[in-house]
XYZ file of C-alpha atoms in Angstrom:
476
model
C 38.305 51.173 116.272
C 37.561 51.403 120.041
C 40.716 51.168 122.276
C 40.947 48.576 124.686
C 42.458 48.748 128.258
C 46.011 47.755 128.310
C 47.483 45.835 131.247
C 46.446 47.429 134.749
C 45.530 43.870 135.640
C 46.206 44.290 139.504
C 44.243 47.505 139.617
C 41.429 45.977 137.477
C 41.377 43.074 140.257
C 41.194 45.433 142.993
C 38.087 47.215 141.278
C 36.600 43.970 140.739
C 36.952 43.156 144.245
C 35.415 46.342 145.634
C 32.487 46.257 143.062
C 31.614 42.771 144.651
C 32.066 43.308 148.203
C 29.331 43.788 150.266
C 30.311 46.942 152.114
C 30.627 50.616 151.192
C 33.949 51.181 149.440
C 35.911 54.263 149.294
C 38.654 53.967 146.524
C 41.323 56.659 145.862
C 43.553 56.714 142.821
C 46.505 58.583 142.505
C 49.037 58.815 139.919
C 50.817 61.625 137.795
C 48.741 63.722 135.025
C 48.286 61.845 131.898
C 48.997 58.386 133.240
C 45.450 57.085 132.545
C 43.694 57.268 135.998
C 40.352 58.495 134.295
C 40.653 56.341 131.541
C 40.947 53.121 133.742
C 37.961 53.882 135.768
C 35.687 54.960 132.756
C 36.939 51.711 131.014
C 36.424 49.340 133.797
C 33.052 50.584 134.640
C 31.960 51.199 131.003
C 31.157 54.777 132.045
C 28.113 53.385 133.757
C 28.066 55.724 136.638
C 25.263 56.760 138.896
C 26.815 60.145 139.272
C 30.119 61.661 137.870
C 31.660 64.781 138.147
C 35.231 66.214 137.334
C 36.652 69.337 138.929
C 37.504 72.291 136.984
C 41.408 73.269 137.154
C 41.685 76.565 138.673
C 37.903 76.961 138.914
C 36.085 79.049 141.367
C 33.666 77.575 144.149
C 30.813 78.876 142.118
C 32.022 77.303 138.986
C 32.660 73.893 140.748
C 29.117 74.087 142.155
C 27.630 74.770 138.772
C 29.425 72.009 137.408
C 27.938 69.794 140.114
C 24.441 70.923 139.551
C 24.595 70.163 135.941
C 26.003 66.559 136.680
C 23.346 65.779 139.123
C 20.475 67.104 137.190
C 21.766 64.962 134.117
C 22.252 61.755 136.102
C 19.173 61.876 138.042
C 16.754 63.179 135.362
C 15.379 65.600 138.120
C 15.631 69.289 138.524
C 17.732 70.238 141.316
C 18.163 73.880 142.064
C 21.313 75.355 142.287
C 23.017 75.648 145.529
C 25.727 77.893 146.800
C 27.734 75.601 149.382
C 29.095 72.333 149.497
C 27.155 70.961 152.485
C 24.024 71.429 150.432
C 25.166 69.939 147.405
C 26.230 66.687 149.305
C 22.712 66.661 150.783
C 21.224 66.746 147.217
C 23.639 63.956 146.013
C 22.812 61.826 149.160
C 19.096 62.250 148.634
C 19.211 61.235 145.001
C 21.458 58.358 145.547
C 19.743 56.864 148.567
C 16.411 56.693 146.435
C 18.060 54.526 143.707
C 16.771 50.989 143.622
C 20.077 49.408 142.456
C 22.197 46.529 143.869
C 25.300 48.610 143.502
C 25.692 52.602 143.168
C 28.775 53.596 141.389
C 29.863 57.323 141.983
C 32.956 58.687 140.163
C 34.434 61.799 141.346
C 37.501 62.817 139.033
C 40.249 65.584 140.043
C 38.634 65.693 143.560
C 41.688 68.260 144.684
C 40.411 70.950 142.005
C 36.848 70.942 143.847
C 38.612 71.978 147.069
C 39.011 75.486 146.280
C 39.936 78.335 148.874
C 37.711 78.614 151.852
C 34.849 76.619 150.162
C 34.792 74.098 153.058
C 34.488 71.286 150.339
C 36.401 68.604 152.359
C 34.328 69.267 155.602
C 31.068 68.680 153.412
C 32.618 65.760 151.650
C 33.683 64.307 155.123
C 30.233 64.728 156.349
C 28.606 63.008 153.400
C 30.996 60.194 153.869
C 30.518 59.554 157.477
C 27.207 60.485 157.955
C 25.542 58.306 155.139
C 27.908 56.927 152.221
C 30.041 54.763 154.757
C 26.924 53.011 155.850
C 25.562 52.278 152.538
C 26.795 48.798 151.599
C 25.524 49.411 147.969
C 27.937 52.429 147.436
C 31.286 52.235 145.408
C 32.991 55.563 145.481
C 35.894 56.104 143.320
C 37.757 59.317 143.637
C 40.994 60.405 141.548
C 43.459 63.216 141.646
C 46.531 64.158 139.925
C 47.489 66.888 142.513
C 49.374 64.703 144.669
C 50.108 67.152 147.377
C 46.452 67.432 148.057
C 45.846 63.731 147.905
C 48.699 62.971 150.202
C 48.262 65.887 152.565
C 44.577 66.616 152.615
C 42.947 63.089 152.034
C 45.398 60.383 153.067
C 46.887 62.752 155.600
C 43.812 64.307 156.867
C 43.567 64.445 160.764
C 39.939 64.820 160.867
C 36.627 62.799 160.096
C 38.302 61.350 156.832
C 41.348 59.858 158.475
C 41.783 56.363 157.308
C 38.611 56.283 155.544
C 39.760 55.059 152.242
C 38.927 51.558 152.044
C 41.418 50.914 148.944
C 44.296 53.067 147.549
C 45.422 52.451 144.062
C 48.463 54.302 142.707
C 48.718 54.098 138.956
C 52.359 54.017 137.361
C 53.489 54.404 133.952
C 53.661 51.605 131.357
C 56.170 49.239 131.188
C 57.878 48.472 127.703
C 55.693 45.526 127.180
C 52.560 47.632 127.804
C 53.896 50.109 125.349
C 54.469 47.864 122.858
C 50.954 46.353 123.209
C 49.558 49.817 123.074
C 51.308 50.873 120.086
C 50.239 47.671 118.351
C 46.683 48.265 119.233
C 46.796 51.741 117.643
C 48.390 50.264 114.403
C 51.901 51.959 114.943
C 54.551 49.492 113.792
C 57.925 50.074 115.548
C 60.961 47.852 116.141
C 61.711 47.267 119.836
C 64.733 49.331 119.369
C 62.601 52.267 118.487
C 60.116 51.492 121.298
C 63.082 51.912 123.682
C 63.922 55.137 122.094
C 60.493 56.161 122.298
C 60.296 55.187 126.069
C 63.493 57.249 126.613
C 61.723 60.371 125.698
C 58.138 60.035 126.434
C 58.287 57.482 129.243
C 55.578 55.080 129.807
C 52.806 57.821 129.800
C 49.846 56.626 127.829
C 48.403 60.124 126.835
C 52.033 61.131 125.440
C 52.054 58.078 123.426
C 48.569 58.451 122.225
C 49.644 61.390 120.426
C 52.227 59.702 118.071
C 50.992 59.562 114.706
C 50.858 56.633 112.310
C 52.912 56.919 109.193
C 55.556 59.321 110.637
C 58.875 58.328 111.859
C 60.056 58.620 115.460
C 61.903 61.672 114.936
C 59.317 63.346 112.689
C 56.728 62.641 115.752
C 59.049 64.162 118.250
C 59.986 67.228 116.130
C 55.976 67.898 115.766
C 55.348 67.370 119.398
C 58.245 69.095 120.969
C 59.780 71.617 118.650
C 57.351 72.584 115.828
C 55.407 75.976 116.782
C 52.450 75.026 119.027
C 53.603 71.651 119.543
C 51.370 69.570 121.859
C 53.863 68.807 124.471
C 55.866 71.985 124.144
C 54.655 73.400 127.433
C 53.500 70.076 128.798
C 56.320 70.181 131.551
C 55.057 73.622 132.951
C 51.419 72.336 133.006
C 52.348 69.240 134.559
C 54.122 70.633 137.420
C 51.396 73.256 138.000
C 48.471 70.461 138.031
C 50.369 68.291 140.394
C 51.936 70.446 142.974
C 50.844 73.420 145.122
C 53.927 75.781 145.286
C 55.022 74.366 141.729
C 57.726 76.758 141.585
C 59.500 75.375 144.309
C 59.287 71.949 143.032
C 60.726 72.924 139.569
C 63.592 74.389 141.215
C 64.243 71.454 143.135
C 63.726 68.937 140.023
C 65.893 71.014 138.005
C 68.737 71.177 140.568
C 68.294 67.252 140.642
C 68.751 67.257 136.947
C 72.206 68.640 137.238
C 73.899 65.545 138.758
C 72.605 62.523 136.859
C 73.389 60.189 139.761
C 71.493 61.932 142.220
C 71.968 63.760 145.448
C 72.068 63.117 149.211
C 69.422 64.883 151.370
C 72.109 67.140 152.895
C 73.339 68.043 149.195
C 69.888 68.896 148.073
C 69.432 71.239 151.087
C 72.549 72.861 150.355
C 72.192 73.119 146.584
C 68.565 74.907 146.848
C 69.548 76.675 149.837
C 66.324 75.964 151.737
C 66.996 75.074 155.285
C 63.270 73.723 155.911
C 64.067 70.026 156.144
C 60.431 69.478 157.089
C 59.087 70.890 153.906
C 61.857 69.113 151.715
C 60.713 65.693 153.162
C 57.300 66.689 151.931
C 58.571 67.533 148.347
C 60.695 64.468 148.169
C 57.755 62.362 149.235
C 55.319 63.669 146.702
C 57.950 63.589 143.827
C 58.458 59.878 144.903
C 54.835 59.278 144.683
C 54.287 60.800 141.227
C 57.459 58.525 139.964
C 59.588 61.551 139.355
C 62.350 60.313 141.622
C 63.624 57.043 143.013
C 65.659 56.949 146.254
C 68.006 54.091 147.168
C 70.759 53.135 149.622
C 74.271 52.886 148.105
C 75.695 49.600 148.600
C 76.878 48.744 152.076
C 75.901 52.161 153.356
C 73.205 53.398 155.926
C 70.050 55.228 155.982
C 71.645 58.803 156.346
C 73.547 58.145 152.955
C 70.134 57.521 151.054
C 70.345 59.206 147.430
C 67.655 60.709 145.727
C 67.944 60.641 141.732
C 65.583 62.211 139.185
C 64.397 59.256 137.078
C 61.168 60.740 135.065
C 62.236 60.280 131.480
C 59.723 62.891 129.984
C 61.409 65.546 132.421
C 64.393 64.499 131.817
C 64.158 64.840 128.100
C 62.688 68.211 128.430
C 65.068 69.696 130.814
C 67.952 68.459 128.110
C 66.524 69.399 125.215
C 63.326 71.237 125.097
C 63.797 73.952 127.814
C 66.197 75.981 125.973
C 65.307 74.958 122.496
C 63.186 78.181 121.793
C 62.188 78.591 118.060
C 65.781 77.389 116.478
C 65.205 74.252 114.877
C 61.712 72.907 114.006
C 63.500 69.669 112.975
C 65.907 69.641 115.848
C 65.373 65.843 116.598
C 65.582 64.840 113.143
C 68.661 66.990 112.333
C 70.355 65.993 115.604
C 74.001 64.675 114.867
C 75.733 62.203 117.022
C 77.973 64.233 119.581
C 79.431 63.355 122.772
C 76.766 65.116 124.642
C 74.142 63.203 122.986
C 75.574 59.918 123.421
C 76.057 60.803 127.206
C 72.158 61.329 127.224
C 71.487 58.191 125.364
C 73.451 56.165 127.845
C 71.758 57.702 130.661
C 68.106 57.279 129.566
C 68.879 53.889 128.510
C 69.897 53.218 132.074
C 66.752 54.869 133.401
C 64.809 52.647 131.268
C 66.553 49.950 132.751
C 66.060 51.083 136.491
C 62.254 51.100 135.420
C 62.545 47.453 134.621
C 64.229 45.834 137.362
C 61.718 43.055 137.926
C 62.285 41.914 134.392
C 65.967 41.990 134.731
C 65.678 39.792 137.721
C 63.347 37.415 135.994
C 65.879 37.113 133.203
C 68.287 36.320 135.753
C 66.378 33.532 137.233
C 66.315 35.370 140.660
C 62.676 37.016 140.782
C 61.981 34.781 143.891
C 65.104 35.682 145.689
C 65.091 38.376 148.216
C 67.432 41.142 147.209
C 67.941 44.892 147.375
C 68.536 47.328 144.335
C 71.196 49.794 145.030
C 74.069 51.852 143.487
C 77.520 52.435 144.548
C 80.334 55.049 144.207
C 83.937 54.851 145.300
C 87.525 55.942 144.487
C 86.628 56.989 141.009
C 84.650 54.100 140.188
C 80.808 53.989 139.813
C 78.163 51.126 139.441
C 74.519 52.496 138.849
C 72.790 49.073 139.410
C 73.718 46.357 141.819
C 71.188 43.660 142.810
C 72.368 42.706 146.283
C 70.982 39.286 146.894
C 70.181 37.067 150.140
C 71.746 34.011 148.498
C 75.233 35.835 148.659
C 75.539 36.976 145.012
C 75.626 40.584 143.838
C 74.723 41.122 140.166
C 76.941 44.027 139.289
C 75.028 45.599 136.408
C 76.602 47.398 133.572
C 73.976 48.998 131.368
C 75.085 49.933 127.809
C 73.022 51.654 124.816
C 74.403 50.590 121.555
C 72.877 50.498 117.891
C 74.404 46.896 117.436
C 76.296 44.332 119.702
C 78.074 46.134 122.290
C 82.090 45.497 122.132
C 84.307 45.039 125.213
C 87.501 46.521 124.313
C 90.641 45.870 125.874
C 90.595 49.035 127.712
C 86.777 48.609 128.970
C 87.860 45.217 129.999
C 90.559 46.606 132.383
C 88.339 49.102 133.517
C 85.617 46.402 134.553
C 88.191 44.471 136.365
C 89.384 47.566 138.135
C 85.920 48.513 139.293
C 85.106 45.148 140.464
C 88.429 45.111 142.466
C 87.625 48.560 143.892
C 84.105 47.500 144.940
C 85.268 44.540 146.787
C 88.136 46.274 148.363
C 86.129 49.302 149.518
C 83.031 47.181 150.816
C 84.842 44.205 152.004
C 81.844 42.337 150.841
C 82.336 38.307 150.936
C 79.669 37.880 148.253
C 80.150 36.564 144.991
C 80.248 39.146 142.307
C 78.679 38.412 139.189
C 79.418 41.000 136.045
C 76.064 41.178 134.179
C 75.717 43.275 131.076
C 72.391 44.850 130.256
C 72.623 45.845 126.515
C 70.292 46.389 123.598
C 71.758 43.828 121.161
C 73.965 41.828 123.556
C 77.709 41.590 123.904
C 79.924 40.776 121.022
C 81.956 37.511 121.300
C 85.569 38.359 121.635
C 88.757 37.436 123.856
C 87.342 40.129 126.330
C 83.767 38.963 126.503
C 84.311 36.188 128.876
C 84.593 38.781 131.559
C 80.624 38.792 131.549
C 79.024 36.254 133.723
C 75.397 37.039 132.710
C 73.508 38.831 130.040
C 70.265 40.822 129.682
C 69.131 42.301 126.240
C 66.770 44.550 125.106
C 64.370 42.087 124.523
C 64.563 40.875 128.209
C 63.032 44.141 129.375
C 59.939 43.411 127.232
C 59.152 40.270 129.426
C 55.573 40.095 130.757
C 53.993 41.117 127.760
C 50.280 39.897 127.605
C 47.261 40.452 125.781
C 44.258 42.637 126.935
C 41.775 41.116 129.262
C 38.373 42.330 129.834
C 36.331 42.041 133.324
């Protein structure tokens, strides 16, 4: 059965507007590797391209030009001789496209950064192609994709030459939500409970390609063992491939990511500089920006703090799982996940991973609370031995103090935990001197068990609420 396009409604709407506009469009799509950029474009346009090329990872200039030559010959049905520089290649492309008698001309260049090899002058030739002809061809719709974020941000968006501000639309493709994961798995005939889907998300995140590797008929632990811990597992080396494909100087990025993984609540900028021993704050700014653009980290202001107190936190679930369980696994146990017994360390990872799932679904939490339309800031707070990982600081003088708890059944608030909650709320109010109402909000898998202590909770959000906005596929 042919797979349908799940979700991506806003992105499809943008592509539709561009397709129907009466002007030349230069659409740049970014997003981490495996998030579905190529799939989105191919599905939306039904692979009906007048020219399509994809760059070769680590290919030479000659290899990239060979791929170009084959692509233009295949799409045009004309024999074009091989050329040896990008200026001649784009001149061939201009000549072919300008002779097409069509209402719309669609060109898709995938993995654009990989075409820009050292000293190839690709970007200069591409710039000339756009500025001298393509930008004035109202029929042309040029779509480019790139996983190499450092190149897309620095060389395309940050270009100070003739391509400065030339993109007409930018689309950043993010991982699936839980609702989209559920729809995707159902489409593929994989039956899971919502609890199992949350556990899957805690390991694979919302990355469509990783989800596509799950096999029907296997349990989740069997699938995880097969992908990560079995000899030659398909995702065993994915972390290193991911780093090299996304970032120049990938070793530096890995060092920063792995340092950030040592403290699950995150670091300030100063702490990161001290931790990695790098005094080049300008370079760190670029690294943090690129990691944020690829959805590896988030930045937030602690409650009632200023910009200099901003905290950066590693939130990519696939990376967190790799660093916790895969990096040092070696060949010890091909059934590690199936055989994993509950332990304090594993329970701590489950709790933290669930917190990250919740942070990836703050819009769903706000909608459940009925405050989707209320202006608010999402932040965290640490003070005097107390810590709150999610506060929703609202403009209507209320702060939802969110406690996120992962449990296999209803979460029970014990006498000791109730006292801990009261102490935490008291310290928060005294330390910050906030005059806003503090609403204790529990975000759990199956809800809070009713007992004499559950009255401490003013609002509840359950696992099912995180699946809000689940909708059917839609075609354009």
